[in-house]
Tab-separated table of C-alpha atoms and ligand atoms in Angstrom:
chain	number	residue	atom	x	y	z
A	1	MET	CA	0.000	0.000	0.000
A	2	GLN	CA	2.750	2.406	0.985
A	3	LYS	CA	4.947	1.383	-1.929
A	4	LYS	CA	3.075	3.455	-4.519
A	5	ARG	CA	3.063	6.659	-2.536
A	6	ASP	CA	5.141	9.669	-3.351
A	7	TYR	CA	7.966	10.193	-0.865
A	8	SER	CA	8.685	13.845	-1.537
A	9	ASP	CA	9.644	16.339	1.102
A	10	THR	CA	8.191	19.633	-0.148
A	11	TYR	CA	8.776	23.193	1.130
A	12	ARG	CA	5.327	22.933	2.655
A	13	HIS	CA	6.348	19.864	4.657
A	14	LYS	CA	9.608	21.524	5.690
A	15	GLY	CA	7.659	24.590	6.847
A	16	MET	CA	5.248	22.492	8.884
A	17	ARG	CA	8.198	20.630	10.389
A	18	LYS	CA	9.858	23.889	11.423
A	19	LYS	CA	6.680	24.927	13.196
A	20	LEU	CA	6.578	21.593	14.983
A	21	ILE	CA	10.167	22.125	16.171
A	22	GLU	CA	9.133	25.514	17.586
A	23	THR	CA	6.238	23.826	19.417
A	24	LEU	CA	8.642	21.233	20.856
A	25	ARG	CA	10.906	24.064	22.071
A	26	GLU	CA	7.949	25.839	23.673
A	27	LYS	CA	7.003	22.611	25.414
A	28	GLY	CA	10.474	22.416	26.961
A	29	ILE	CA	12.662	20.350	24.630
A	30	THR	CA	16.134	21.921	24.772
A	31	ASP	CA	18.502	19.342	23.266
A	32	GLU	CA	19.597	20.917	19.984
A	33	ALA	CA	20.814	17.631	18.487
A	34	VAL	CA	17.388	16.063	19.072
A	35	LEU	CA	15.560	19.081	17.611
A	36	GLU	CA	17.895	19.067	14.613
A	37	ALA	CA	17.313	15.357	13.963
A	38	MET	CA	13.550	15.881	14.148
A	39	ASN	CA	13.813	18.850	11.808
A	40	LYS	CA	15.737	16.716	9.330
A	41	ILE	CA	13.672	13.500	9.268
A	42	PRO	CA	10.363	13.784	7.352
A	43	ARG	CA	7.788	12.324	9.759
A	44	HIS	CA	5.193	12.108	6.972
A	45	PHE	CA	7.319	9.419	5.253
A	46	PHE	CA	6.504	7.135	8.179
A	47	LEU	CA	2.734	7.502	7.881
A	48	GLU	CA	0.130	6.556	5.296
A	49	SER	CA	-0.158	9.246	2.595
A	50	ALA	CA	-3.651	10.107	3.903
A	51	PHE	CA	-1.900	11.838	6.825
A	52	ASP	CA	0.468	13.854	4.630
A	53	GLU	CA	-1.054	17.232	5.472
A	54	ILE	CA	-1.385	16.631	9.208
A	55	ALA	CA	1.745	14.590	9.879
A	56	TYR	CA	3.371	17.511	11.728
A	57	GLU	CA	0.621	17.998	14.248
A	58	ASN	CA	1.723	16.958	17.707
A	59	ARG	CA	-0.378	13.822	17.855
A	60	ALA	CA	-0.228	10.073	17.437
A	61	PHE	CA	-1.521	8.379	14.259
A	62	PRO	CA	-2.551	4.808	13.530
A	63	ILE	CA	-0.041	2.525	11.799
A	64	SER	CA	-0.505	-1.195	11.041
A	65	ALA	CA	-1.651	-3.897	13.466
A	66	ASP	CA	-3.673	-1.451	15.638
A	67	GLN	CA	-0.505	0.297	16.806
A	68	THR	CA	0.393	3.992	16.734
A	69	ILE	CA	3.352	6.206	15.905
A	70	SER	CA	4.277	8.145	19.069
A	71	HIS	CA	3.538	11.886	19.428
A	72	PRO	CA	6.491	13.989	18.226
A	73	TYR	CA	6.722	15.486	21.728
A	74	THR	CA	6.991	11.999	23.209
A	75	VAL	CA	9.697	11.052	20.704
A	76	ALA	CA	11.622	14.251	21.506
A	77	TYR	CA	11.143	13.779	25.272
A	78	GLN	CA	12.318	10.166	25.370
A	79	THR	CA	15.230	10.836	23.021
A	80	GLN	CA	16.362	13.840	25.064
A	81	LEU	CA	16.336	11.777	28.279
A	82	LEU	CA	18.404	9.054	26.622
A	83	GLN	CA	21.382	11.368	25.882
A	84	ILE	CA	22.643	9.413	22.859
A	85	LYS	CA	26.381	9.755	22.304
A	86	LYS	CA	28.357	9.011	19.153
A	87	GLY	CA	29.374	5.365	19.186
A	88	ASP	CA	26.614	4.216	21.592
A	89	LYS	CA	25.031	0.786	21.240
A	90	VAL	CA	21.311	1.400	21.549
A	91	LEU	CA	18.425	-1.052	21.968
A	92	GLU	CA	14.877	0.082	21.170
A	93	ILE	CA	11.787	-1.947	22.118
A	94	GLY	CA	8.775	-1.274	19.844
A	95	THR	CA	9.921	-0.476	16.305
A	96	GLY	CA	6.413	0.498	15.164
A	97	SER	CA	6.689	2.997	12.304
A	98	ILE	CA	10.540	3.143	12.510
A	99	TYR	CA	10.260	6.926	13.019
A	100	GLN	CA	11.714	6.943	16.539
A	101	THR	CA	14.334	4.402	15.416
A	102	THR	CA	15.439	6.751	12.641
A	103	ILE	CA	15.707	9.723	15.007
A	104	LEU	CA	17.952	7.612	17.241
A	105	ALA	CA	20.061	6.480	14.272
A	106	GLU	CA	20.490	10.094	13.110
A	107	LEU	CA	22.137	11.004	16.433
A	108	GLY	CA	25.250	9.012	15.547
A	109	PRO	CA	25.193	5.841	17.631
A	110	GLN	CA	27.233	2.901	16.393
A	111	TRP	CA	24.145	0.677	16.346
A	112	VAL	CA	20.431	0.912	16.932
A	113	TYR	CA	18.995	-2.570	17.482
A	114	THR	CA	15.214	-2.423	17.357
A	115	ILE	CA	12.675	-5.135	18.254
A	116	GLU	CA	9.020	-5.429	17.175
A	117	ARG	CA	6.607	-8.155	18.364
A	118	GLN	CA	3.954	-7.659	15.635
A	119	LYS	CA	4.990	-9.700	12.624
A	120	LYS	CA	2.836	-7.721	10.200
A	121	LEU	CA	4.346	-4.422	11.310
A	122	TYR	CA	7.860	-5.831	11.324
A	123	GLU	CA	7.546	-7.130	7.764
A	124	GLU	CA	5.624	-4.234	6.211
A	125	GLN	CA	7.638	-1.436	7.731
A	126	GLN	CA	10.953	-2.955	6.864
A	127	GLU	CA	9.905	-3.742	3.326
A	128	TYR	CA	9.285	-0.062	2.641
A	129	TYR	CA	11.944	1.436	4.872
A	130	HIS	CA	14.367	2.053	2.018
A	131	PHE	CA	11.821	4.430	0.444
A	132	LYS	CA	11.824	6.517	3.577
A	133	ARG	CA	15.402	6.684	4.774
A	134	ASN	CA	18.269	4.240	4.884
A	135	TYR	CA	20.442	4.162	7.948
A	136	PRO	CA	23.134	1.465	7.884
A	137	ASN	CA	23.388	1.569	11.688
A	138	ILE	CA	19.874	0.145	12.251
A	139	LYS	CA	19.330	-3.592	12.758
A	140	PHE	CA	15.749	-4.905	12.813
A	141	PHE	CA	14.526	-7.845	14.889
A	142	PHE	CA	11.208	-9.641	15.204
A	143	GLY	CA	10.800	-10.816	18.798
A	144	ASP	CA	9.717	-10.146	22.342
A	145	GLY	CA	11.251	-6.997	23.763
A	146	PHE	CA	10.878	-8.269	27.333
A	147	LYS	CA	13.781	-10.584	26.498
A	148	GLY	CA	15.958	-7.977	24.788
A	149	LEU	CA	18.834	-9.230	22.654
A	150	PRO	CA	21.282	-11.153	24.871
A	151	THR	CA	23.538	-11.924	21.886
A	152	TYR	CA	24.192	-8.239	21.215
A	153	ALA	CA	24.250	-7.048	24.839
A	154	PRO	CA	25.388	-5.076	26.740
A	155	PHE	CA	23.878	-1.774	25.560
A	156	ASP	CA	24.777	1.801	26.464
A	157	LYS	CA	21.170	2.905	26.098
A	158	ILE	CA	17.823	1.104	26.114
A	159	LEU	CA	14.563	2.790	25.047
A	160	ILE	CA	11.118	1.266	25.573
A	161	THR	CA	8.403	2.867	23.421
A	162	ALA	CA	5.409	0.947	24.801
A	163	ALA	CA	3.772	1.019	28.261
A	164	ALA	CA	5.724	-1.426	30.414
A	165	PRO	CA	3.789	-3.124	33.258
A	166	PHE	CA	7.114	-3.453	35.127
A	167	VAL	CA	10.814	-2.926	34.416
A	168	PRO	CA	11.889	-6.081	32.524
A	169	PRO	CA	14.725	-7.720	34.508
A	170	MET	CA	16.359	-9.115	31.366
A	171	LEU	CA	16.688	-5.582	29.984
A	172	ILE	CA	18.322	-4.371	33.196
A	173	GLU	CA	20.809	-7.243	32.842
A	174	GLN	CA	21.597	-6.120	29.301
A	175	LEU	CA	22.409	-2.542	30.321
A	176	LYS	CA	26.108	-1.582	30.575
A	177	PRO	CA	27.431	-0.145	33.839
A	178	GLY	CA	27.075	3.594	33.264
A	179	GLY	CA	24.244	2.906	30.803
A	180	MET	CA	20.726	4.350	30.841
A	181	MET	CA	17.253	3.026	30.187
A	182	VAL	CA	14.215	5.211	29.450
A	183	ILE	CA	10.933	3.423	30.091
A	184	PRO	CA	7.280	4.449	30.557
A	185	VAL	CA	6.110	2.249	33.447
A	186	ASN	CA	2.687	1.172	34.711
A	187	GLU	CA	-0.366	-0.426	33.229
A	188	GLY	CA	-3.562	1.522	32.695
A	189	GLU	CA	-4.318	4.954	31.282
A	190	ALA	CA	-1.059	6.726	32.056
A	191	GLN	CA	2.557	5.803	32.544
A	192	ARG	CA	5.290	7.596	34.399
A	193	MET	CA	8.445	8.174	32.373
A	194	MET	CA	11.355	6.668	34.242
A	195	ARG	CA	15.083	6.878	33.599
A	196	ILE	CA	17.180	4.143	35.142
A	197	THR	CA	20.939	4.560	35.290
A	198	LYS	CA	23.096	1.551	36.054
A	199	LEU	CA	25.928	2.845	38.215
A	200	SER	CA	29.477	1.521	37.843
A	201	ASP	CA	28.986	-0.723	40.912
A	202	GLY	CA	25.815	-2.197	39.361
A	203	ARG	CA	23.348	-0.324	41.585
A	204	LEU	CA	20.360	1.280	39.889
A	205	GLN	CA	19.432	4.929	40.143
A	206	GLU	CA	15.850	5.826	39.212
A	207	GLU	CA	14.538	9.229	38.161
A	208	LEU	CA	10.866	9.960	37.529
A	209	PHE	CA	9.549	12.398	34.938
A	210	ASP	CA	6.170	13.313	33.376
A	211	GLU	CA	3.171	11.128	32.601
A	212	PHE	CA	2.496	9.810	29.096
A	213	SER	CA	0.098	7.411	27.434
A	214	PHE	CA	1.537	4.567	25.349
A	215	VAL	CA	0.082	1.428	23.761
A	216	PRO	CA	0.820	-1.579	25.999
A	217	MET	CA	4.069	-3.538	25.986
A	218	LEU	CA	2.844	-7.122	25.566
A	219	GLN	CA	4.605	-10.412	26.257
A	220	GLY	CA	5.498	-12.797	23.431
A	221	LYS	CA	5.327	-12.174	19.693
A	222	THR	CA	2.539	-12.599	17.119
A	223	ASP	CA	2.673	-15.125	14.256
B	1	LIG	N1	8.519	3.788	18.359
B	1	LIG	C1	7.274	3.529	17.692
B	1	LIG	C2	6.178	3.312	18.729
B	1	LIG	C3	5.150	2.386	18.225
B	1	LIG	S1	3.927	1.963	19.414
B	1	LIG	C4	6.872	4.673	16.776
B	1	LIG	O1	7.033	5.825	17.158
B	1	LIG	O2	6.356	4.402	15.696
B	1	LIG	C5	4.736	0.696	20.345
B	1	LIG	C6	5.199	-0.491	19.589
B	1	LIG	O3	5.711	-1.432	20.524
B	1	LIG	C7	4.115	-1.221	18.799
B	1	LIG	O4	4.521	-1.359	17.480
B	1	LIG	C8	4.003	-2.571	19.512
B	1	LIG	O5	3.669	-3.646	18.653
B	1	LIG	C9	5.417	-2.724	20.070
B	1	LIG	N2	5.540	-3.645	21.209
B	1	LIG	C10	4.692	-3.837	22.251
B	1	LIG	N3	5.169	-4.794	23.090
B	1	LIG	C11	6.359	-5.217	22.565
B	1	LIG	C12	7.327	-6.199	22.955
B	1	LIG	N4	7.179	-6.961	24.037
B	1	LIG	N5	8.407	-6.354	22.165
B	1	LIG	C13	8.585	-5.625	21.045
B	1	LIG	N6	7.708	-4.680	20.622
B	1	LIG	C14	6.601	-4.483	21.371
């Protein structure tokens, strides 16, 4: 369906994107690298063409398999908390539209490993990804994010983009000492954004931030 669409980034889109960046600034996003990445990546490429004119509104949109692309503010907020550094090894849970993945990849990490549990989403999104953007530092996986990727661990940064009922112990294990995880925790309507830093002695330091509303992080993967 997406294959036939026109992936052009017009002046109109660029203008709308600039306005969105101003809105993100007004809402408190200060990390210039994050704002720059979001100004560069055309969000409308990651949505059905029907949303072309409204892709830069600060809202979520439906993607395949009853999932959603996160609000731009949420993407900016989580990415800012994660403090990506050049050369980082990053793990993302919840590939979804690949938009957040691409923003991470643009910030210069060595690798972004991203896991999706919905087979349909995983296959469709990847099939068309090369029309949208091509980042050689992204590796896609179909699987259950609760388990992470032990083979590629440990990670400098871990980002969860779905509502986690609890902090998955296997993901904590896969975090490097000095590494950080950003995770929206709690079931139900709202989740509290949490940043967990693994200290050099292995102890965990937790910081709490604002409330958000994500689709649920679910166990297992679909066929
Ligand atoms: N970062 C995405 C967010 C998509 S919504 C974007 O901005 O487009 C959250 C995604 O997490 C959904 O695609 C959902 O299928 C996926 N997800 C939920 N539980 C998961 C799990 N246990 N492992 C991997 N992905 C999961």
